[in-house]
Amino acid sequence: MSDTLTVNLTVNGEKVSRAIEPRRNLVDFLREDLQLTGSHVGCEHGVCGACTLRVNGEIVRGCLMLAVQAEGAVVETIEGVSDSGEIADLQEAFHERNALQCGFCTPGMLLAAADLLNANPGAGRDQIREHISGNYCRCTGYQAIVDAIEAVGRKRSGQSS
Amino acid sequence: MKAAPFDFVRATALSDVFAAFERHGDDARIVAGGQSLMPMMNMRLAAPRVLVDINHIAELNGVSETDGTLRIGALTRHQELGVNALVAEHAPLLTMASTHIAHPAIRNRGTFGGSLSHADPAAELPACAIASDAVINAVSSSRGERSIKAVDFFLGTFHTALEPDEILVSVDIPIIGAAERVAFDELARRQGDYALVGLAAKGTIEGKTFKDLRLVFFSVADRPILATETIATLEGKDYSPDTVTVAEAALEVDLQDIDSDLHTSAATKTHLARVLVGRVLAELAGEGRQ
Ligand SMILES: Cc1cc2nc3c(=O)[nH]c(=O)nc-3n(C[C@H](O)[C@H](O)[C@H](O)COP(=O)(O)OP(=O)(O)OC[C@H]3O[C@@H](n4cnc5c(N)ncnc54)[C@H](O)[C@@H]3O)c2cc1C
Ligand code: FES
Ligand code: FES
């Protein structure tokens, strides 16, 4: 085993300091060491988007970033944005529109959707599809997901849905 | 799977990278965005003993313009290429190409320098670098800085002119001239997927007349292909449906040795390349899409 490194970061508003093995990727660190199991692990090579996290305000692949690379970073997970209420409207819309079935893709999907709507609440269906193109859903067929994101975007930008 | 164990070096200056290369030789590997290297490590296709993180080397950041040249730092993220005002003004081909690369979460990390160093034959930016006459600047501790023309840089699949102890630091791109235009298009199965075939183009257009075209195809061979025969055929010709037909014929020569890959036969790729050349010539000529 290679030597551990001490890493200091902020996770969902709380300061965390841990000794971490360099090979530990960020999503495994959150899940295994901090028991934040809301972020999922699917392919582990950047394709599925189940591990989507927010680092310093930007969405990233949690499986393609090492925990030791998060030194000084502000990390937000699905638990954080759920507790803060930031995505309550998206979660409600996903529920109402049946935009999840097994739920495996949902945490990543919600973070990708929030990322888009924060920048551009008026995004059209094509832009929504583009923005979630890196997040696989094997259940819903995406239609309901696009519907849900579009509905929230409309509400947030003050248009009727 | 998970990556094999390795030691981690957080470089904050080029000298840290050189020290790691000196100490560990080929066992040391640079990580920039990690969007190609980490998947390979997780799949155990790569297992560097020492990973040298260059993300905190300040001098590798930034985009600037001096004396007709745009300098783009190696750490410039794909996302930044897409929104940077200097890039949009002086190297709009990169702006166009950036949104075709992968997906937002990957574009937030992946870097220009990483894409060129990685030299995936299906990648957009190497083709754009050749189409733009870019010059790639690399530094090593023993030989100092040197500049390599993009057209000489890509030697094969995942193979470039970089030496093992060199780091790509920046890319210089001659800024686009008043009479020059660029166009970019690719065909992919889904948004963000690697292209089945893609085409990056630049040229001078006077009225409808093509001059000094650079047509670079990617995802057709082990490196981007500058379509010299097609370019020669088009020199001085006016845009018209007939010109497109002539270009399509010349393309057969440029692409005669192209490879089939896992998903697409060479015949299909050649067909798709013909479709792209029609679209891109129309766009260069200001005719919109055919
Ligand atoms: C799901 C998925 C889809 C993708 N789709 C596309 C796509 O459609 N088009 C596309 O072009 N790319 C795509 N990519 C790859 C992405 O663009 C990468 O960002 C890029 O290929 C590599 O850049 P990086 O900064 O992440 O490099 P890294 O992964 O960090 O490094 C890649 C290689 O380059 C070397 N390296 C990196 N920087 C330097 C440097 N400055 N000097 C010397 N060597 C260096 C590393 O040692 C390594 O060998 C995709 C990736 C994923 C995971
Ligand atoms: S687990 Fe990270 S993208 Fe699939
Ligand atoms: S709800 Fe099952 S994968 Fe999306």
Coordinates of C-alpha atoms and ligand atoms in Angstrom, one line a residue:
Chain A
M1 CA 0.0 0.0 0.0
S2 CA 1.2 3.5 -0.8
D3 CA 1.5 6.0 1.9
T4 CA -1.6 8.0 2.9
L5 CA -1.8 11.7 2.5
T6 CA -3.8 14.0 4.8
V7 CA -6.5 15.9 2.9
N8 CA -8.5 18.8 4.1
L9 CA -11.7 19.6 2.4
T10 CA -15.3 20.8 3.0
V11 CA -18.1 18.3 2.4
N12 CA -21.6 19.6 2.5
G13 CA -20.5 22.6 4.6
E14 CA -18.5 20.6 7.1
K15 CA -14.8 20.6 7.3
V16 CA -13.2 17.2 7.0
S17 CA -9.6 16.2 7.5
R18 CA -8.6 12.6 6.7
A19 CA -5.6 10.5 5.8
I20 CA -6.4 9.0 2.4
E21 CA -4.7 6.5 0.2
P22 CA -3.9 8.2 -3.1
R23 CA -5.7 5.6 -5.2
R24 CA -9.0 6.3 -3.4
N25 CA -11.3 8.1 -5.8
L26 CA -13.5 10.9 -4.5
V27 CA -16.8 9.1 -4.8
D28 CA -15.4 6.0 -2.9
F29 CA -14.0 8.3 -0.2
L30 CA -17.4 9.9 0.3
R31 CA -19.3 6.6 0.3
E32 CA -16.9 4.4 2.2
D33 CA -15.1 6.8 4.5
L34 CA -17.8 9.4 5.1
Q35 CA -20.8 7.0 4.7
L36 CA -22.4 9.5 2.2
T37 CA -23.8 6.7 0.0
G38 CA -26.2 9.0 -2.0
S39 CA -23.7 9.3 -4.8
H40 CA -23.6 6.0 -6.7
V41 CA -20.8 4.1 -8.5
G42 CA -21.6 2.4 -11.7
C43 CA -19.0 2.1 -14.5
E44 CA -16.0 3.6 -12.7
H45 CA -14.7 4.9 -16.0
G46 CA -16.5 8.1 -16.6
V47 CA -19.3 6.9 -18.8
C48 CA -22.5 6.6 -16.7
G49 CA -22.6 9.7 -14.6
A50 CA -24.0 7.9 -11.5
C51 CA -21.1 9.3 -9.4
T52 CA -21.7 13.0 -10.4
L53 CA -20.6 15.4 -7.6
R54 CA -20.3 19.1 -7.3
V55 CA -16.7 20.3 -6.6
N56 CA -16.1 24.0 -6.2
G57 CA -19.5 24.7 -7.8
E58 CA -18.9 22.5 -10.9
I59 CA -20.2 19.1 -11.6
V60 CA -17.6 16.4 -12.0
R61 CA -17.2 12.6 -12.3
G62 CA -16.5 11.4 -8.8
C63 CA -14.9 8.2 -10.1
L64 CA -12.4 10.2 -12.2
M65 CA -11.1 12.5 -9.5
L66 CA -8.9 11.3 -6.6
A67 CA -9.8 12.2 -3.1
V68 CA -6.3 13.6 -2.6
Q69 CA -7.0 16.0 -5.5
A70 CA -9.8 17.5 -3.4
E71 CA -7.4 19.2 -1.0
G72 CA -9.0 22.6 -0.1
A73 CA -12.0 21.9 -2.3
V74 CA -15.7 22.5 -1.5
V75 CA -17.5 19.3 -2.3
E76 CA -21.3 19.0 -2.4
T77 CA -23.2 15.7 -2.7
I78 CA -26.8 14.8 -3.3
E79 CA -27.2 14.7 0.6
G80 CA -26.0 18.3 0.8
V81 CA -28.2 19.8 -1.9
S82 CA -31.1 17.8 -0.5
D83 CA -30.7 19.0 3.0
S84 CA -30.3 22.6 2.0
G85 CA -33.5 22.4 0.0
E86 CA -31.7 23.7 -3.1
I87 CA -33.2 21.0 -5.3
A88 CA -36.5 20.4 -3.5
D89 CA -38.5 21.5 -6.5
L90 CA -36.5 19.1 -8.8
Q91 CA -37.0 16.2 -6.5
E92 CA -40.7 16.9 -6.3
A93 CA -41.0 17.1 -10.0
F94 CA -39.0 13.9 -10.5
H95 CA -41.5 12.2 -8.1
E96 CA -44.6 13.7 -9.7
R97 CA -43.6 12.8 -13.2
N98 CA -42.2 9.4 -12.5
A99 CA -38.8 10.5 -13.6
L100 CA -37.2 7.7 -11.6
Q101 CA -37.8 4.0 -11.3
C102 CA -34.9 2.1 -9.6
G103 CA -33.4 5.4 -8.6
F104 CA -29.8 4.4 -9.4
C105 CA -29.2 7.3 -11.8
T106 CA -31.2 9.8 -9.9
P107 CA -28.7 11.5 -7.6
G108 CA -26.4 12.2 -10.5
M109 CA -29.2 13.1 -12.8
L110 CA -30.5 15.7 -10.2
L111 CA -27.1 17.3 -9.8
A112 CA -26.7 17.5 -13.6
A113 CA -30.2 19.0 -13.9
A114 CA -29.5 21.5 -11.1
D115 CA -26.3 22.5 -12.8
L116 CA -28.1 23.3 -16.0
L117 CA -31.1 25.1 -14.4
N118 CA -28.8 27.2 -12.1
A119 CA -27.1 28.6 -15.2
N120 CA -30.1 28.6 -17.5
P121 CA -33.5 28.0 -16.1
G122 CA -35.1 28.7 -19.5
A123 CA -33.2 25.8 -21.1
G124 CA -35.2 24.0 -23.9
R125 CA -35.6 20.3 -24.2
D126 CA -32.6 20.0 -26.6
Q127 CA -30.4 21.8 -24.1
I128 CA -31.7 19.6 -21.3
R129 CA -31.0 16.5 -23.3
E130 CA -27.5 17.8 -24.1
H131 CA -26.8 18.6 -20.5
I132 CA -27.9 15.2 -19.2
S133 CA -26.3 13.3 -22.1
G134 CA -23.5 12.1 -19.8
N135 CA -25.9 10.5 -17.3
Y136 CA -27.3 7.1 -18.1
C137 CA -30.7 6.0 -17.1
R138 CA -31.5 2.4 -17.8
C139 CA -35.2 2.6 -16.6
T140 CA -37.1 5.6 -17.6
G141 CA -36.3 6.2 -21.3
Y142 CA -35.4 9.8 -20.3
Q143 CA -38.7 11.4 -21.5
A144 CA -40.1 11.8 -18.0
I145 CA -36.7 13.2 -16.8
V146 CA -36.7 15.8 -19.5
D147 CA -40.3 16.6 -18.7
A148 CA -39.5 17.1 -15.0
I149 CA -36.5 19.3 -15.6
E150 CA -38.3 21.4 -18.2
A151 CA -41.3 21.9 -15.8
V152 CA -39.0 23.1 -13.0
G153 CA -37.1 25.4 -15.3
R154 CA -40.3 27.0 -16.4
K155 CA -41.5 27.5 -12.9
R156 CA -38.1 28.9 -11.8
S157 CA -38.1 31.3 -14.7
G158 CA -41.6 32.4 -14.0
Q159 CA -43.4 30.8 -17.0
S160 CA -46.4 28.7 -16.6
S161 CA -45.9 25.0 -17.2
Chain B
M1 CA -12.4 -1.7 -11.0
K2 CA -10.1 0.4 -8.8
A3 CA -6.8 1.8 -9.8
A4 CA -3.6 0.0 -8.6
P5 CA -1.8 1.7 -5.8
F6 CA 0.5 4.6 -6.6
D7 CA 2.3 7.5 -4.9
F8 CA 1.0 11.0 -5.5
V9 CA 2.9 14.1 -6.1
R10 CA 1.2 17.5 -6.0
A11 CA 3.3 19.6 -8.3
T12 CA 3.1 23.4 -7.8
A13 CA 5.9 24.3 -10.2
L14 CA 7.4 22.7 -13.4
S15 CA 10.5 21.9 -11.3
D16 CA 8.4 19.5 -9.2
V17 CA 7.5 17.6 -12.4
F18 CA 11.1 17.5 -13.6
A19 CA 12.2 16.2 -10.2
A20 CA 9.6 13.4 -10.3
F21 CA 10.7 12.5 -13.8
E22 CA 14.3 12.4 -12.7
R23 CA 13.6 10.3 -9.7
H24 CA 11.1 7.9 -11.1
G25 CA 11.7 7.9 -14.9
D26 CA 9.0 6.1 -16.8
D27 CA 7.2 5.1 -13.6
A28 CA 6.0 8.7 -13.2
R29 CA 3.0 9.9 -15.2
I30 CA 1.4 13.3 -15.4
V31 CA -2.3 13.7 -14.6
A32 CA -4.1 16.8 -15.8
G33 CA -7.9 16.5 -16.0
G34 CA -7.7 12.8 -15.5
Q35 CA -10.6 12.3 -17.9
S36 CA -8.6 9.8 -20.0
L37 CA -5.9 8.6 -17.6
M38 CA -8.2 7.8 -14.7
P39 CA -10.5 5.6 -16.7
M40 CA -7.4 3.7 -18.0
M41 CA -6.1 3.4 -14.4
N42 CA -9.5 2.2 -13.1
M43 CA -9.6 -0.4 -15.8
R44 CA -5.9 -1.3 -15.0
L45 CA -4.9 -0.5 -18.5
A46 CA -2.5 1.9 -17.0
A47 CA -0.7 1.5 -13.6
P48 CA 1.8 4.4 -13.1
R49 CA 3.8 4.0 -9.9
V50 CA 3.9 7.7 -9.3
L51 CA 1.2 10.1 -10.4
V52 CA 2.2 13.8 -10.8
D53 CA -0.7 16.1 -10.5
I54 CA -0.1 19.3 -12.5
N55 CA -3.4 21.0 -11.7
H56 CA -1.7 23.4 -9.3
I57 CA 1.0 24.7 -11.6
A58 CA -0.2 28.3 -12.1
E59 CA 1.9 29.0 -15.2
L60 CA 0.0 26.3 -17.1
N61 CA -3.2 28.3 -16.9
G62 CA -4.5 31.1 -18.9
V63 CA -5.3 32.4 -22.4
S64 CA -3.6 35.4 -23.8
E65 CA -3.0 37.2 -27.1
T66 CA 0.2 38.8 -28.3
D67 CA 1.4 39.9 -31.8
G68 CA -1.1 37.9 -33.7
T69 CA -0.8 34.7 -31.7
L70 CA -3.2 33.2 -29.2
R71 CA -1.5 31.3 -26.4
I72 CA -3.6 28.7 -24.6
G73 CA -2.2 27.2 -21.4
A74 CA -2.1 23.4 -21.2
L75 CA -4.5 23.3 -18.2
T76 CA -7.3 25.2 -20.0
R77 CA -10.4 23.1 -19.5
H78 CA -12.7 22.1 -22.4
Q79 CA -15.4 24.0 -20.7
E80 CA -13.3 27.2 -20.6
L81 CA -12.4 26.8 -24.3
G82 CA -16.1 26.9 -25.1
V83 CA -16.8 30.2 -23.2
N84 CA -13.5 32.1 -23.3
A85 CA -13.9 35.4 -25.2
L86 CA -10.4 35.5 -26.6
V87 CA -10.8 32.0 -28.0
A88 CA -14.1 32.9 -29.5
E89 CA -12.6 35.9 -31.2
H90 CA -9.3 34.6 -32.3
A91 CA -9.7 30.8 -32.6
P92 CA -13.4 30.2 -33.1
L93 CA -12.8 26.7 -34.3
L94 CA -11.9 25.6 -30.8
T95 CA -15.1 27.2 -29.5
M96 CA -17.1 25.3 -32.0
A97 CA -15.4 22.0 -31.3
S98 CA -15.5 22.2 -27.5
T99 CA -19.2 21.4 -27.1
H100 CA -18.7 18.2 -29.1
I101 CA -16.3 16.9 -26.5
A102 CA -17.9 14.5 -24.0
H103 CA -20.3 15.8 -21.5
P104 CA -20.4 18.9 -19.2
A105 CA -19.0 17.1 -16.1
I106 CA -16.1 15.8 -18.2
R107 CA -15.5 19.1 -19.9
N108 CA -15.2 20.8 -16.4
R109 CA -12.1 18.7 -15.8
G110 CA -10.6 17.7 -19.1
T111 CA -7.8 19.9 -20.4
F112 CA -6.5 21.1 -23.8
G113 CA -3.0 19.9 -23.0
G114 CA -4.3 16.6 -21.9
S115 CA -6.3 16.0 -25.0
L116 CA -3.4 16.8 -27.3
S117 CA -0.9 14.7 -25.2
H118 CA -3.4 11.8 -25.0
A119 CA -3.8 11.8 -28.9
D120 CA -6.9 9.8 -29.1
P121 CA -7.5 9.4 -32.9
A122 CA -11.2 10.2 -32.3
A123 CA -10.6 13.4 -30.4
E124 CA -11.7 16.8 -31.7
L125 CA -8.9 19.0 -30.4
P126 CA -5.9 17.4 -32.2
A127 CA -7.7 17.9 -35.5
C128 CA -8.5 21.5 -34.6
A129 CA -4.9 22.1 -33.7
I130 CA -3.7 20.9 -37.1
A131 CA -6.4 22.8 -39.0
S132 CA -5.4 26.0 -37.1
D133 CA -1.7 25.6 -37.8
A134 CA -1.1 25.4 -34.1
V135 CA 2.3 25.1 -32.5
I136 CA 2.7 23.0 -29.4
N137 CA 5.2 24.1 -26.7
A138 CA 6.8 21.5 -24.5
V139 CA 9.5 21.7 -21.8
S140 CA 12.0 19.3 -20.3
S141 CA 14.6 19.9 -17.7
S142 CA 17.5 18.6 -19.9
R143 CA 16.6 20.2 -23.2
G144 CA 14.6 23.2 -22.2
E145 CA 11.7 24.5 -24.3
R146 CA 10.9 23.4 -27.8
S147 CA 8.0 24.0 -30.2
I148 CA 6.5 21.4 -32.4
K149 CA 4.1 22.0 -35.2
A150 CA 0.7 20.3 -34.7
V151 CA 1.0 18.7 -38.0
D152 CA 4.2 16.9 -36.8
F153 CA 3.0 16.2 -33.3
F154 CA 0.5 13.3 -33.7
L155 CA 2.3 10.1 -34.6
G156 CA -0.3 7.4 -34.0
T157 CA -2.9 6.2 -31.5
F158 CA -2.0 7.6 -28.1
H159 CA 1.4 8.5 -29.6
T160 CA 2.9 12.0 -29.9
A161 CA 6.2 13.7 -30.5
L162 CA 6.5 14.4 -26.8
E163 CA 9.4 12.7 -25.1
P164 CA 8.7 10.8 -21.8
D165 CA 10.4 13.6 -19.7
E166 CA 8.6 16.4 -21.4
I167 CA 5.5 18.4 -20.4
L168 CA 3.2 20.2 -22.8
V169 CA 3.0 23.7 -21.4
S170 CA 1.0 25.7 -24.0
V171 CA -0.3 25.9 -27.5
D172 CA 0.1 28.8 -29.9
I173 CA -2.5 29.5 -32.5
P174 CA -2.2 32.1 -35.2
I175 CA -5.2 34.3 -34.8
I176 CA -7.8 34.1 -37.5
G177 CA -7.5 36.6 -40.3
A178 CA -10.3 38.8 -41.6
A179 CA -10.9 36.8 -44.7
E180 CA -10.6 33.5 -43.0
R181 CA -13.4 31.3 -41.9
V182 CA -13.7 28.1 -39.9
A183 CA -16.2 25.3 -39.8
F184 CA -16.5 22.2 -37.7
D185 CA -18.8 19.2 -37.8
E186 CA -18.9 15.6 -36.7
L187 CA -21.2 12.6 -36.8
A188 CA -21.7 10.7 -33.6
R189 CA -24.3 8.3 -32.4
R190 CA -25.2 10.4 -29.4
Q191 CA -24.4 13.9 -28.2
G192 CA -21.0 13.8 -26.5
D193 CA -19.9 10.4 -27.9
Y194 CA -16.7 10.1 -29.8
A195 CA -17.2 11.0 -33.4
L196 CA -17.7 8.2 -36.0
V197 CA -16.1 10.8 -38.4
G198 CA -15.4 14.4 -37.8
L199 CA -14.0 17.4 -39.8
A200 CA -12.3 20.6 -38.7
A201 CA -11.8 23.2 -41.4
K202 CA -10.2 26.6 -41.9
G203 CA -9.6 28.6 -45.1
T204 CA -9.7 31.9 -46.8
I205 CA -12.9 32.6 -48.7
E206 CA -12.9 35.4 -51.2
G207 CA -16.5 35.8 -52.5
K208 CA -17.2 32.1 -53.0
T209 CA -13.6 31.2 -53.9
F210 CA -11.6 28.8 -51.6
K211 CA -8.0 29.5 -50.9
D212 CA -5.5 27.9 -48.5
L213 CA -7.9 25.4 -47.1
R214 CA -7.1 23.2 -44.2
L215 CA -9.4 20.2 -44.0
V216 CA -8.6 17.8 -41.2
F217 CA -10.5 14.6 -40.7
F218 CA -10.5 12.7 -37.4
S219 CA -11.7 9.3 -36.2
V220 CA -10.7 7.9 -39.6
A221 CA -7.2 6.7 -38.9
D222 CA -4.6 6.4 -36.1
R223 CA -4.1 10.2 -36.2
P224 CA -5.9 13.2 -37.7
I225 CA -5.7 13.3 -41.5
L226 CA -4.9 16.5 -43.4
A227 CA -6.8 16.0 -46.7
T228 CA -4.0 17.3 -49.0
E229 CA -5.5 15.9 -52.2
T230 CA -8.9 17.5 -51.6
I231 CA -7.3 20.7 -50.5
A232 CA -5.2 20.9 -53.7
T233 CA -8.3 20.2 -55.8
L234 CA -10.3 22.9 -54.1
E235 CA -7.6 25.6 -54.3
G236 CA -9.0 28.6 -56.3
K237 CA -12.4 26.9 -57.0
D238 CA -15.7 28.6 -56.3
Y239 CA -18.2 26.9 -54.1
S240 CA -20.9 25.1 -56.1
P241 CA -22.6 21.7 -56.1
D242 CA -20.1 20.6 -58.8
T243 CA -17.2 21.7 -56.6
V244 CA -18.6 19.5 -53.8
T245 CA -18.7 16.6 -56.2
V246 CA -15.1 17.1 -57.2
A247 CA -14.1 17.4 -53.6
E248 CA -15.9 14.1 -52.7
A249 CA -14.0 12.4 -55.5
A250 CA -10.6 13.7 -54.3
L251 CA -11.5 12.6 -50.8
E252 CA -11.3 9.0 -52.0
V253 CA -7.6 9.5 -52.5
D254 CA -7.0 11.1 -49.1
L255 CA -9.0 8.4 -47.3
Q256 CA -7.9 5.4 -49.3
D257 CA -5.9 3.9 -46.4
I258 CA -8.3 4.6 -43.6
D259 CA -9.2 2.0 -41.1
S260 CA -12.4 0.3 -40.0
D261 CA -12.9 0.4 -36.3
L262 CA -14.9 -1.7 -33.9
H263 CA -18.2 0.0 -34.8
T264 CA -17.8 1.4 -38.3
S265 CA -16.4 0.1 -41.5
A266 CA -14.0 2.1 -43.7
A267 CA -16.6 2.2 -46.4
T268 CA -19.1 3.8 -44.0
K269 CA -16.5 6.2 -42.7
T270 CA -15.7 7.3 -46.2
H271 CA -19.4 7.8 -47.0
L272 CA -19.8 9.9 -43.8
A273 CA -16.6 11.9 -44.6
R274 CA -18.2 12.8 -48.0
V275 CA -21.3 14.0 -46.2
L276 CA -19.2 16.1 -43.9
V277 CA -17.1 17.7 -46.6
G278 CA -20.3 18.8 -48.3
R279 CA -21.7 20.4 -45.2
V280 CA -18.4 22.0 -44.1
L281 CA -17.7 23.5 -47.6
A282 CA -21.2 25.0 -47.6
E283 CA -20.7 26.4 -44.2
L284 CA -17.3 27.9 -45.1
A285 CA -18.8 29.5 -48.2
G286 CA -21.6 31.0 -46.1
E287 CA -24.2 28.8 -47.8
G288 CA -25.5 27.3 -44.5
R289 CA -26.1 23.6 -44.3
Q290 CA -27.0 21.7 -47.4
Ligands
LIG1 C1 -17.1 9.3 -21.1 C2 -16.0 10.1 -21.7 C3 -16.3 10.6 -23.0 C4 -15.3 11.3 -23.6 N1 -15.5 11.8 -24.9 C5 -14.6 12.5 -25.5 C6 -14.8 13.1 -26.8 O1 -16.0 12.9 -27.4 N2 -13.8 13.7 -27.4 C7 -12.6 13.9 -26.8 O2 -11.7 14.5 -27.4 N3 -12.4 13.4 -25.6 C8 -13.3 12.8 -24.9 N4 -13.0 12.3 -23.7 C9 -11.7 12.5 -23.1 C10 -11.5 13.9 -22.5 O3 -11.6 14.9 -23.5 C11 -10.1 14.1 -21.8 O4 -10.3 15.2 -21.1 C12 -8.9 14.2 -22.7 O5 -8.8 13.2 -23.6 C13 -7.6 14.2 -21.8 O6 -7.4 15.3 -21.1 P1 -7.2 15.3 -19.6 O7 -6.8 16.7 -19.2 O8 -8.3 14.7 -18.9 O9 -5.9 14.4 -19.5 P2 -5.5 13.2 -18.5 O10 -6.4 12.1 -18.5 O11 -5.0 13.8 -17.2 O12 -4.1 12.7 -19.2 C14 -4.2 12.0 -20.5 C15 -2.8 11.7 -20.9 O13 -2.0 12.9 -21.3 C16 -0.9 13.0 -20.4 N5 -0.8 14.5 -20.2 C17 -1.9 15.3 -19.7 N6 -1.5 16.6 -19.6 C18 -0.2 16.6 -20.1 C19 0.8 17.6 -20.3 N7 0.4 18.9 -20.0 N8 2.0 17.3 -20.7 C20 2.3 16.0 -21.0 N9 1.5 15.0 -20.9 C21 0.2 15.3 -20.4 C22 -1.1 12.1 -19.3 O14 0.1 11.7 -18.7 C23 -1.9 11.0 -19.9 O15 -1.1 10.1 -20.5 C24 -14.0 11.6 -23.0 C25 -13.8 11.1 -21.7 C26 -14.8 10.3 -21.1 C27 -14.5 9.8 -19.7
FES2 S1 -19.2 5.6 -12.0 FE1 -18.4 7.5 -12.5 S2 -19.2 7.8 -14.5 FE2 -19.9 5.8 -14.0
FES3 S1 -34.2 5.2 -12.7 FE1 -33.2 3.3 -12.9 S2 -31.4 4.0 -14.0 FE2 -32.6 5.7 -14.0

